[in-house]
Coordinates of N, CA and C in Angstrom, one line a residue:
K6 N -17.5 19.0 29.9 CA -16.7 20.0 30.3 C -15.3 19.3 30.9
T7 N -14.0 19.9 30.7 CA -13.1 19.0 31.5 C -12.4 20.1 31.8
T8 N -11.9 20.4 33.6 CA -10.6 21.5 34.0 C -9.6 20.8 33.9
L9 N -8.8 21.2 33.3 CA -7.2 21.0 33.3 C -6.4 22.0 34.0
H10 N -4.8 21.7 33.7 CA -4.2 22.8 34.3 C -3.9 23.7 32.8
S11 N -3.6 25.0 33.4 CA -3.3 25.7 32.4 C -2.0 25.6 31.5
D12 N -1.2 24.9 32.3 CA 0.1 24.3 31.2 C -0.7 23.1 30.3
D13 N -1.6 22.8 30.2 CA -1.9 21.6 29.1 C -2.5 22.3 28.0
L14 N -2.8 23.5 28.2 CA -3.6 24.4 27.0 C -2.1 25.1 26.3
T15 N -1.0 24.6 26.5 CA -0.3 25.4 25.5 C 0.2 24.8 24.2
S16 N 0.4 25.2 23.1 CA 0.5 25.1 21.6 C 1.6 23.8 21.6
S17 N 2.5 23.4 23.2 CA 3.6 22.3 23.6 C 3.0 20.9 22.5
T18 N 3.8 20.8 21.0 CA 3.3 19.3 20.8 C 3.3 17.8 21.9
G19 N 4.2 18.3 22.6 CA 4.1 16.9 23.7 C 2.7 16.7 24.9
T20 N 2.7 17.6 25.2 CA 1.5 18.1 26.3 C 0.0 17.6 25.1
L21 N -0.2 18.8 24.3 CA -1.8 18.7 23.8 C -1.5 17.6 22.8
S22 N -0.5 17.0 22.4 CA -0.4 15.7 21.5 C -1.2 14.5 22.5
C23 N -0.4 14.3 23.4 CA -0.5 13.1 24.3 C -1.9 13.4 24.9
F24 N -2.4 14.7 25.3 CA -4.2 14.3 25.8 C -5.0 14.3 24.7
C25 N -4.4 14.9 23.6 CA -5.8 14.9 22.5 C -5.6 13.4 22.2
L26 N -4.3 12.5 22.0 CA -4.5 11.0 21.6 C -5.2 10.1 22.3
Q27 N -4.8 10.4 23.9 CA -5.6 9.7 25.1 C -6.9 9.8 25.0
H28 N -7.3 11.2 24.8 CA -8.9 11.5 24.8 C -9.6 10.5 23.5
S29 N -8.8 10.9 22.4 CA -9.2 10.4 21.1 C -9.8 9.0 21.0
T30 N -8.7 8.4 21.5 CA -9.0 6.8 21.7 C -9.4 6.3 23.0
K31 N -10.1 7.1 23.8 CA -10.9 6.7 24.6 C -12.7 7.2 24.1
N32 N -12.4 8.3 23.5 CA -13.6 8.8 23.3 C -14.1 8.9 21.4
G33 N -13.4 8.8 20.6 CA -13.4 8.9 19.2 C -13.0 10.0 18.6
V34 N -13.5 9.8 17.6 CA -12.7 11.4 16.5 C -13.6 12.2 17.1
I35 N -14.9 12.0 16.6 CA -16.3 12.9 16.7 C -16.1 13.5 17.9
A36 N -15.9 13.0 19.0 CA -16.1 13.2 20.4 C -15.0 14.4 20.9
T37 N -13.9 13.9 20.0 CA -12.6 14.8 20.1 C -12.7 16.2 19.3
L38 N -13.3 16.1 18.4 CA -13.3 17.3 17.6 C -14.1 18.4 18.0
N39 N -15.2 18.2 18.8 CA -16.2 18.8 19.5 C -15.8 19.3 20.8
A40 N -14.9 18.3 21.6 CA -15.2 18.4 23.0 C -14.2 19.9 23.6
Q41 N -14.8 20.6 24.8 CA -14.5 21.9 24.8 C -13.5 21.4 26.2
F42 N -12.7 22.1 26.4 CA -11.4 21.7 27.8 C -11.4 23.1 28.2
F43 N -10.9 23.5 29.6 CA -11.2 24.7 29.9 C -9.8 24.8 31.1
A44 N -9.5 25.9 31.4 CA -8.5 26.0 32.6 C -8.4 27.2 33.5
P45 N -7.9 27.5 34.4 CA -8.1 28.9 34.9 C -6.9 29.2 34.1
S46 N -6.8 30.7 34.3 CA -5.5 31.4 33.7 C -4.9 32.0 34.6
K47 N -3.6 32.0 34.4 CA -2.6 32.9 35.7 C -2.6 34.2 36.1
V48 N -3.7 34.7 34.7 CA -3.2 36.4 35.2 C -4.7 36.8 35.9
D49 N -5.8 36.2 35.7 CA -7.1 37.0 36.6 C -8.0 35.7 36.8
G50 N -7.1 34.2 36.6 CA -8.2 33.2 37.5 C -9.4 32.4 36.4
Q51 N -9.9 33.9 35.6 CA -10.9 33.2 34.9 C -10.6 32.1 33.8
Y52 N -11.4 31.3 33.8 CA -11.3 30.0 32.7 C -11.4 30.2 31.5
V53 N -10.3 29.8 30.5 CA -10.3 30.0 29.5 C -9.9 28.5 28.9
G54 N -9.7 28.4 27.2 CA -9.8 27.6 26.4 C -10.5 27.5 25.3
G55 N -11.3 26.2 25.4 CA -12.4 25.7 24.1 C -11.8 24.5 23.6
Q56 N -12.4 23.9 22.3 CA -12.1 23.1 21.4 C -10.8 22.9 21.2
I57 N -9.7 22.8 22.2 CA -8.2 22.7 22.1 C -7.7 21.5 21.1
C58 N -8.3 20.5 21.0 CA -8.0 19.5 19.9 C -8.4 19.5 19.0
Y59 N -9.5 20.5 18.4 CA -9.9 20.6 16.9 C -8.6 20.6 15.9
D60 N -7.6 21.3 16.0 CA -6.7 21.3 15.0 C -6.2 20.4 15.1
W61 N -5.8 19.5 16.2 CA -4.7 18.5 16.4 C -5.8 17.3 15.9
Q62 N -6.9 17.3 16.1 CA -7.4 15.6 15.2 C -7.9 16.2 14.1
S63 N -8.0 17.7 13.3 CA -8.4 17.4 12.2 C -7.3 17.2 11.3
G64 N -6.1 17.7 11.9 CA -4.7 17.9 11.3 C -4.4 16.1 11.0
N65 N -4.8 15.6 12.4 CA -4.2 14.0 12.5 C -5.0 13.2 11.2
T66 N -6.6 13.4 11.4 CA -7.2 12.8 10.6 C -6.8 12.9 9.2
L67 N -6.4 14.0 8.7 CA -5.9 14.2 7.5 C -4.7 13.9 7.1
I68 N -3.7 13.4 7.8 CA -2.9 12.6 7.7 C -3.1 11.3 7.7
T69 N -3.8 10.8 8.3 CA -4.0 9.0 8.5 C -4.9 9.2 6.6
F70 N -6.1 9.8 6.3 CA -6.5 10.1 5.1 C -5.6 10.1 4.3
L71 N -4.8 10.9 4.0 CA -3.8 10.9 3.0 C -3.0 9.8 2.9
D72 N -2.5 8.9 4.1 CA -1.8 7.7 4.1 C -2.6 6.5 3.6
I73 N -3.5 6.4 3.5 CA -4.1 5.7 3.0 C -4.7 6.1 1.3
V74 N -4.9 6.9 1.0 CA -5.0 7.2 -0.4 C -3.6 7.0 -1.2
I75 N -2.3 7.5 -0.2 CA -0.8 7.3 -1.0 C -0.7 5.6 -1.3
T76 N -1.2 4.9 -0.4 CA -1.2 3.5 0.0 C -1.8 2.7 -1.3
L77 N -2.8 3.3 -1.7 CA -3.9 2.7 -2.3 C -3.5 3.1 -3.8
V78 N -2.8 4.4 -4.0 CA -2.4 4.6 -5.5 C -1.0 3.8 -5.7
I79 N -0.3 3.5 -4.6 CA 1.1 2.6 -4.7 C 0.5 1.5 -5.4
V80 N -0.5 0.9 -4.6 CA -1.3 -0.8 -5.1 C -1.4 -0.6 -6.2
I81 N -2.1 0.4 -6.8 CA -3.2 0.7 -8.1 C -1.9 0.9 -9.0
A82 N -0.8 1.6 -8.5 CA 0.2 2.0 -9.7 C 0.7 0.8 -10.2
D83 N 1.1 -0.3 -9.3 CA 1.7 -1.9 -9.4 C 1.2 -2.4 -10.4
I84 N -0.4 -2.2 -10.1 CA -1.5 -3.2 -11.1 C -1.0 -2.8 -12.4
I85 N -1.5 -1.7 -12.7 CA -1.4 -0.7 -13.9 C 0.3 -0.9 -14.3
L86 N 1.1 -0.7 -13.8 CA 2.4 -0.8 -14.4 C 2.5 -2.4 -15.0
R87 N 2.5 -3.4 -14.1 CA 2.0 -4.8 -14.4 C 1.6 -5.0 -15.3
N88 N 0.2 -4.7 -16.0 CA -0.4 -5.0 -16.9 C 0.3 -4.0 -18.3
I89 N 0.8 -3.1 -18.0 CA 1.4 -2.3 -19.1 C 2.7 -3.0 -19.6
V90 N 3.5 -2.9 -18.8 CA 5.1 -4.2 -19.2 C 4.6 -5.2 -19.7
V91 N 3.7 -6.2 -19.3 CA 3.2 -7.6 -20.1 C 3.0 -6.9 -21.3
L92 N 1.9 -6.4 -21.6 CA 1.3 -5.7 -23.1 C 2.3 -5.4 -23.8
L93 N 3.3 -4.5 -23.3 CA 4.5 -4.0 -24.0 C 5.5 -5.2 -24.7
I94 N 5.8 -6.1 -23.5 CA 6.9 -7.2 -23.7 C 6.1 -8.4 -24.7
R95 N 4.7 -8.6 -24.7 CA 4.0 -9.9 -25.6 C 3.9 -8.8 -26.8
W96 N 3.9 -8.0 -27.4 CA 3.9 -7.0 -28.2 C 5.2 -7.2 -29.2
V97 N 5.9 -7.3 -28.6 CA 7.7 -7.4 -29.2 C 7.7 -8.7 -30.0
H98 N 7.0 -9.9 -29.3 CA 7.2 -11.2 -30.0 C 8.4 -11.7 -29.8
F99 N 9.1 -12.1 -28.6 CA 10.2 -12.9 -28.5 C 10.2 -14.2 -29.2
M100 N 11.5 -14.5 -29.5 CA 11.8 -15.9 -30.1 C 10.8 -17.1 -29.3
S101 N 10.8 -17.1 -28.0 CA 10.4 -18.2 -27.5 C 9.6 -17.9 -26.0
I102 N 9.2 -18.5 -25.5 CA 8.1 -18.1 -24.1 C 8.4 -17.8 -22.9
N103 N 10.0 -19.1 -23.0 CA 11.0 -18.7 -22.1 C 11.5 -17.4 -21.8
I104 N 12.4 -16.9 -23.0 CA 12.6 -15.7 -22.9 C 12.0 -14.1 -22.8
E105 N 10.5 -14.7 -23.3 CA 9.8 -13.4 -22.8 C 9.0 -13.4 -21.5
S106 N 8.9 -14.8 -21.1 CA 9.0 -14.7 -19.5 C 10.0 -14.1 -18.4
V107 N 11.2 -14.3 -18.9 CA 12.4 -14.1 -18.5 C 12.3 -12.4 -18.0
I108 N 12.4 -12.2 -19.7 CA 12.5 -10.6 -20.0 C 11.1 -10.0 -18.8
I109 N 10.1 -10.5 -18.9 CA 8.8 -9.7 -18.1 C 9.0 -9.9 -16.8
Q110 N 9.4 -10.7 -16.2 CA 9.8 -11.1 -14.8 C 10.8 -10.1 -14.4
M111 N 11.8 -9.2 -15.1 CA 12.9 -8.8 -14.9 C 12.8 -7.3 -14.3
I112 N 11.8 -7.0 -15.8 CA 11.4 -5.9 -15.8 C 10.2 -5.5 -14.9
L113 N 9.2 -6.5 -14.4 CA 8.3 -6.2 -13.3 C 9.3 -6.0 -12.3
F114 N 9.8 -6.8 -11.9 CA 10.7 -6.6 -10.7 C 11.2 -5.2 -10.5
V115 N 12.2 -4.8 -11.5 CA 12.8 -3.7 -11.2 C 11.5 -2.4 -11.5
S116 N 10.6 -2.3 -12.1 CA 10.0 -1.3 -12.0 C 9.0 -1.4 -11.1
Q117 N 8.5 -2.1 -10.5 CA 7.6 -2.4 -9.1 C 8.5 -2.2 -7.9
Y118 N 10.0 -2.4 -7.7 CA 10.8 -2.1 -7.0 C 11.1 -0.6 -6.7
L119 N 11.5 0.0 -8.4 CA 11.2 1.5 -7.6 C 10.2 1.8 -7.6
N120 N 8.8 1.6 -7.6 CA 7.8 2.1 -7.1 C 7.3 2.0 -5.9
N121 N 7.7 0.8 -5.2 CA 7.2 0.2 -4.0 C 8.4 0.7 -2.7
G122 N 10.0 0.7 -3.3 CA 11.2 0.9 -2.4 C 11.8 2.5 -2.6
L123 N 12.5 2.4 -3.9 CA 13.5 3.6 -3.9 C 12.6 4.7 -4.3
A124 N 11.3 4.9 -5.0 CA 10.4 6.1 -5.2 C 10.5 6.6 -3.6
L125 N 9.6 6.0 -2.7 CA 9.6 6.6 -1.0 C 10.8 6.9 -0.3
M126 N 12.1 6.5 -0.9 CA 12.9 7.1 -0.3 C 13.7 8.3 -0.9
L127 N 13.6 8.4 -2.1 CA 14.6 9.3 -2.9 C 13.4 10.6 -2.6
V128 N 12.0 10.4 -2.6 CA 11.0 11.7 -1.8 C 11.7 12.6 -0.8
G129 N 11.8 11.8 0.0 CA 12.4 12.8 1.3 C 13.8 13.1 1.7
M130 N 14.8 12.3 0.2 CA 16.1 12.4 0.8 C 17.0 14.0 0.6
N131 N 17.7 13.8 1.0 CA 18.5 14.9 1.4 C 19.8 14.9 1.2
L132 N 20.4 15.2 0.0 CA 21.9 14.7 -0.5 C 22.8 16.1 -0.2
D133 N 22.4 16.9 0.3 CA 23.2 18.4 -0.1 C 24.8 18.2 1.0
E134 N 24.4 17.2 2.3 CA 25.5 17.4 3.0 C 26.7 16.1 2.2
A135 N 25.8 15.1 2.0 CA 26.5 14.2 1.4 C 27.4 14.4 0.0
I136 N 26.6 15.5 -0.9 CA 27.7 15.7 -2.0 C 28.5 17.1 -2.1
G137 N 28.0 18.0 -0.8 CA 28.9 19.2 -0.7 C 27.8 20.4 -1.2
H138 N 26.9 20.2 -2.1 CA 26.1 21.3 -2.4 C 24.5 20.8 -3.1
H139 N 24.0 22.0 -3.5 CA 22.2 21.6 -3.6 C 22.3 20.7 -4.8
V140 N 21.1 19.9 -4.4 CA 20.9 18.7 -5.5 C 19.4 19.4 -5.7
L141 N 19.1 19.3 -6.6 CA 17.7 19.7 -7.5 C 17.0 18.2 -7.6
F142 N 15.7 18.5 -6.8 CA 14.8 16.9 -6.4 C 15.0 16.2 -5.3
L143 N 16.3 16.7 -4.6 CA 17.3 15.5 -3.6 C 17.3 16.7 -2.3
D144 N 16.2 17.7 -2.2 CA 16.3 18.4 -1.0 C 15.6 18.4 -0.2
G145 N 15.1 16.9 0.5 CA 14.2 16.9 1.3 C 14.7 17.1 2.5
R146 N 13.8 16.4 3.6 CA 14.1 16.6 5.0 C 15.2 15.7 6.1
Y147 N 15.2 14.6 5.2 CA 16.2 13.7 5.6 C 17.5 13.5 4.9
P148 N 18.5 13.5 5.6 CA 20.0 13.8 5.1 C 20.3 11.8 5.8
D149 N 19.7 11.2 6.2 CA 20.0 10.0 6.8 C 18.4 9.0 7.3
F150 N 18.8 7.9 7.3 CA 17.7 6.8 7.7 C 17.8 6.8 9.1
T151 N 16.9 8.2 9.7 CA 16.6 8.4 11.3 C 15.4 7.5 11.7
N152 N 15.0 8.0 13.0 CA 13.8 7.3 13.6 C 12.8 8.0 13.1
R153 N 13.3 9.4 13.0 CA 11.8 10.0 12.4 C 11.3 9.9 10.8
W154 N 12.8 9.4 9.8 CA 12.1 8.7 8.8 C 11.2 7.7 8.6
F155 N 11.9 6.7 9.3 CA 11.3 5.5 9.8 C 10.0 5.5 10.3
N156 N 9.7 6.6 11.3 CA 8.1 6.5 11.7 C 7.3 7.6 10.7
E157 N 7.8 8.2 9.9 CA 6.9 9.1 8.8 C 6.5 8.1 7.5
I158 N 7.4 7.5 7.4 CA 7.6 6.7 6.0 C 6.8 4.9 6.3
A159 N 7.1 4.8 7.4 CA 6.9 3.2 7.6 C 5.4 2.7 7.1
N160 N 4.7 3.5 7.0 CA 3.1 3.1 6.6 C 2.9 2.8 5.3
F161 N 4.1 3.9 4.7 CA 4.0 3.6 2.8 C 4.8 1.9 2.7
F162 N 5.2 1.0 3.7 CA 5.9 0.0 3.4 C 5.3 -1.2 4.3
I163 N 4.3 -0.9 5.1 CA 3.9 -1.9 5.8 C 2.8 -1.8 5.5
T164 N 1.8 -1.0 5.2 CA 0.0 -0.8 4.5 C 0.1 -1.6 3.3
P165 N 1.4 -1.5 2.4 CA 0.9 -2.1 1.0 C 1.4 -3.4 1.3
M166 N 2.3 -3.8 2.0 CA 2.6 -5.2 2.9 C 1.4 -6.3 2.7
Y167 N 0.7 -5.4 3.9 CA -0.6 -6.1 4.1 C -1.3 -6.2 3.0
I168 N -1.8 -5.3 1.8 CA -2.6 -5.6 1.0 C -1.9 -6.5 0.1
N169 N -0.3 -6.4 -0.2 CA 0.1 -7.6 -1.0 C -0.2 -9.0 -0.5
I170 N -0.3 -9.2 0.6 CA -0.3 -10.6 1.0 C -2.0 -11.3 0.7
F171 N -2.8 -10.0 0.8 CA -4.2 -11.0 0.3 C -4.5 -10.6 -1.0
I172 N -3.6 -9.8 -2.3 CA -3.6 -9.5 -3.3 C -3.8 -10.8 -4.3
P173 N -3.2 -11.6 -4.0 CA -2.9 -13.0 -4.7 C -4.5 -14.1 -4.4
F174 N -5.5 -13.9 -3.1 CA -6.4 -14.5 -3.0 C -7.8 -13.8 -3.6
V175 N -7.2 -12.3 -3.7 CA -8.4 -11.5 -4.2 C -8.5 -11.8 -5.6
E176 N -7.2 -12.1 -6.6 CA -7.0 -12.0 -7.7 C -7.7 -13.2 -8.4
F177 N -7.1 -14.5 -7.5 CA -7.8 -16.1 -7.9 C -9.1 -16.1 -7.6
G178 N -9.8 -15.1 -6.5 CA -10.9 -15.1 -6.2 C -11.9 -14.7 -7.4
I179 N -11.3 -13.4 -8.3 CA -12.1 -13.2 -9.3 C -11.7 -14.0 -10.8
V180 N -10.6 -14.3 -10.8 CA -10.7 -15.7 -11.4 C -11.0 -16.5 -11.7
Y181 N -11.1 -17.7 -10.6 CA -12.5 -18.3 -10.3 C -13.8 -18.0 -10.6
A182 N -14.1 -17.1 -10.1 CA -15.7 -16.4 -10.1 C -15.8 -16.6 -11.8
A183 N -14.9 -16.1 -12.6 CA -15.4 -15.4 -14.2 C -15.3 -17.1 -14.7
Y184 N -14.2 -17.9 -14.1 CA -14.3 -19.1 -14.8 C -15.7 -20.2 -14.4
T185 N -16.1 -19.9 -13.3 CA -17.5 -20.2 -12.7 C -18.6 -20.4 -13.5
I186 N -18.5 -18.9 -13.6 CA -19.4 -18.0 -14.7 C -19.8 -19.0 -16.5
T187 N -18.1 -18.9 -16.4 CA -18.2 -19.5 -18.1 C -18.8 -20.6 -18.3
K188 N -18.1 -21.8 -16.9 CA -18.8 -23.1 -17.0 C -20.7 -22.8 -17.1
W189 N -20.9 -22.2 -16.1 CA -22.3 -22.5 -16.1 C -23.1 -21.8 -17.2
H190 N -22.8 -20.6 -17.7 CA -23.1 -20.3 -19.1 C -23.0 -21.3 -19.9
D191 N -22.1 -22.2 -20.4 CA -21.7 -22.9 -21.2 C -22.7 -24.3 -20.9
R192 N -23.0 -24.5 -20.0 CA -23.8 -25.3 -19.6 C -25.6 -25.0 -19.6
S193 N -25.4 -23.8 -19.8 CA -27.0 -23.1 -19.7 C -28.0 -22.9 -18.5
W194 N -26.7 -23.1 -17.6 CA -27.2 -22.8 -16.0 C -27.9 -24.1 -15.9
T195 N -27.4 -25.2 -15.8 CA -27.6 -26.5 -15.6 C -26.7 -27.3 -14.9
T196 N -27.2 -28.2 -14.1 CA -26.1 -29.2 -13.4 C -25.3 -30.3 -14.4
N197 N -25.9 -30.5 -15.5 CA -25.8 -31.6 -16.2 C -24.4 -31.2 -16.8
V198 N -23.2 -31.7 -16.8 CA -21.8 -31.7 -17.1 C -22.1 -31.9 -18.8
H199 N -22.5 -33.0 -19.2 CA -22.7 -33.5 -20.2 C -23.4 -32.3 -21.3
T200 N -23.7 -31.2 -20.9 CA -24.2 -29.9 -21.9 C -23.4 -29.3 -21.9
T201 N -23.3 -28.7 -23.7 CA -22.4 -27.8 -23.8 C -23.0 -27.0 -24.9
K202 N -22.2 -26.0 -25.0 CA -22.7 -24.8 -26.6 C -21.5 -24.8 -27.3
C203 N -20.0 -25.8 -27.0 CA -19.0 -25.5 -27.5 C -19.2 -26.5 -29.1
K204 N -19.1 -26.2 -30.1 CA -18.7 -26.9 -31.4 C -17.8 -27.8 -31.8
S205 N -17.0 -27.9 -30.7 CA -15.9 -28.9 -30.9 C -15.0 -29.1 -29.9
M206 N -14.3 -29.9 -29.6 CA -13.5 -30.3 -28.7 C -12.6 -29.3 -28.3
G207 N -11.6 -28.7 -29.3 CA -10.8 -28.0 -29.2 C -11.3 -26.3 -27.9
Q208 N -12.8 -25.8 -28.5 CA -13.5 -25.1 -28.1 C -13.8 -25.0 -26.2
Y209 N -14.3 -26.5 -26.6 CA -14.5 -27.1 -25.0 C -13.3 -27.0 -24.1
I210 N -12.4 -27.4 -24.3 CA -10.9 -27.7 -23.7 C -10.7 -25.9 -22.8
D211 N -10.7 -25.3 -24.2 CA -10.3 -23.9 -23.8 C -11.0 -23.3 -23.0
K212 N -12.2 -23.3 -22.9 CA -13.2 -22.8 -21.9 C -13.4 -23.4 -20.7
M213 N -13.3 -25.0 -20.2 CA -12.9 -25.4 -19.3 C -12.0 -25.4 -18.4
S214 N -10.7 -25.3 -19.2 CA -9.4 -25.1 -18.5 C -9.1 -24.3 -17.8
G215 N -9.5 -23.3 -18.3 CA -9.3 -22.2 -16.7 C -8.6 -21.3 -17.8
S216 N -7.9 -20.0 -16.9 CA -6.6 -19.2 -17.5 C -5.4 -19.7 -17.5
E217 N -4.4 -19.3 -17.8 CA -2.9 -19.7 -17.8 C -2.5 -19.1 -16.1
N218 N -1.4 -19.5 -15.8 CA -0.9 -19.0 -14.6 C 0.4 -18.8 -14.9
D219 N 0.3 -17.2 -14.6 CA 1.8 -16.6 -15.2 C 2.6 -16.7 -13.9
I220 N 3.5 -17.5 -14.1 CA 4.6 -18.3 -13.4 C 5.8 -16.5 -12.7
F221 N 6.0 -15.7 -13.7 CA 6.8 -14.7 -14.0 C 6.0 -13.8 -13.1
D222 N 5.2 -13.3 -13.2 CA 4.1 -12.6 -12.2 C 4.5 -12.6 -10.6
H223 N 4.2 -14.0 -10.3 CA 4.5 -14.5 -8.8 C 6.2 -14.4 -8.6
Y224 N 6.5 -14.5 -9.5 CA 8.2 -14.5 -9.3 C 8.7 -13.3 -8.9
S225 N 8.3 -12.1 -9.8 CA 8.6 -11.0 -9.4 C 8.1 -10.3 -8.3
F226 N 6.9 -10.9 -7.8 CA 6.3 -10.1 -6.8 C 7.2 -10.7 -6.0
I227 N 7.6 -11.8 -5.4 CA 8.1 -12.4 -4.5 C 9.9 -11.7 -4.1
M228 N 10.2 -11.3 -5.3 CA 11.7 -10.5 -5.7 C 11.9 -9.1 -5.1
V229 N 10.3 -8.7 -5.2 CA 10.2 -7.4 -4.8 C 10.0 -7.4 -3.5
V230 N 9.1 -8.4 -2.8 CA 8.8 -8.3 -1.4 C 10.2 -8.5 -0.4
V231 N 10.8 -9.5 -0.8 CA 11.9 -10.0 -0.1 C 13.4 -8.7 -0.2
F232 N 13.4 -8.0 -1.7 CA 14.2 -6.9 -1.6 C 13.7 -6.0 -0.7
I233 N 12.8 -5.3 -0.7 CA 12.1 -4.2 0.3 C 12.7 -4.7 1.4
N234 N 12.3 -5.7 2.2 CA 12.6 -6.5 3.5 C 14.0 -6.4 3.7
M235 N 14.9 -6.7 2.9 CA 16.5 -6.9 3.2 C 16.5 -5.2 3.2
Y236 N 16.0 -4.4 2.5 CA 16.6 -3.2 2.6 C 16.2 -2.1 3.7
F237 N 14.8 -1.9 4.1 CA 14.3 -1.5 4.9 C 14.0 -2.2 6.3
G238 N 14.2 -3.4 6.2 CA 13.7 -4.6 7.5 C 14.6 -4.0 8.7
V239 N 15.7 -3.5 8.9 CA 16.3 -3.1 9.7 C 15.5 -2.1 10.6
G240 N 15.1 -1.1 10.1 CA 14.5 0.0 10.8 C 12.9 -0.5 10.7
L241 N 12.3 -1.2 10.2 CA 10.8 -1.6 10.1 C 10.9 -3.1 10.5
P242 N 11.5 -3.9 11.5 CA 11.2 -5.1 11.8 C 9.8 -5.9 11.5
L243 N 8.9 -5.4 11.5 CA 7.5 -5.7 11.0 C 7.6 -6.6 9.9
L244 N 8.4 -5.8 8.9 CA 8.7 -6.3 7.7 C 9.0 -8.0 7.4
F245 N 9.6 -8.5 8.3 CA 10.2 -9.7 8.4 C 9.4 -10.4 8.3
P246 N 8.7 -10.4 9.7 CA 6.8 -11.1 9.2 C 6.3 -11.6 8.1
L247 N 6.0 -10.0 8.2 CA 5.1 -10.2 6.7 C 5.7 -10.2 5.3
T248 N 6.8 -10.0 5.2 CA 7.5 -11.1 4.0 C 7.3 -12.3 4.2
L249 N 7.3 -13.2 4.8 CA 7.6 -14.4 5.5 C 6.2 -14.8 4.9
I250 N 4.9 -14.1 5.5 CA 3.5 -14.7 4.9 C 3.6 -14.4 4.0
A251 N 3.9 -13.4 3.2 CA 3.5 -12.8 1.6 C 4.1 -14.1 0.8

């Protein structure tokens, strides 16, 4: 049990938040949820209090969890959106591979930029003051790019950027692992490079040459990263080094 001044037990966001954050950082989440704090009452001098950090810690933990979930939804939506766009464009059968690649690249860029950048901005946007009347679906809490907006929305830009740095390596690892397993299966799981189950040279080349490297996929990814950085980087300086790494 820790004795506090009675002012520390008020519902003030600043005092309570700072105290509980310090306790959570030092002792952990579980300890903060269960910790009890008491202070002498100004009325009768009796000690009052209890688990004053429970609501704060549980709410903060829930917000952190939702941030992670939303970030994963954004990343997964990008992957699903990319595959759908590629399948639909290839289904059209354009006259040349070059035209097809350029169209896929531009549609991937626009769709992923909308998903990663503009959608997050529109969620909290409020245009009542700018337009002069109420706008349906654009009645959020933020009429401008304020410090509070960047503080609350920053995770949805920073965390996906972190993940996007490693996604190419993960994809390469998956493709390379599948390629290696295919090679070993074709060799009947032996180290003899002259052993193969293929019946023709064409089959052997197709199996051993690996998968195609879709340049439009990487190029659209680079454009999305750069555009988001240039759009929101002034308020989130961490985006600049992350963009350089990505």
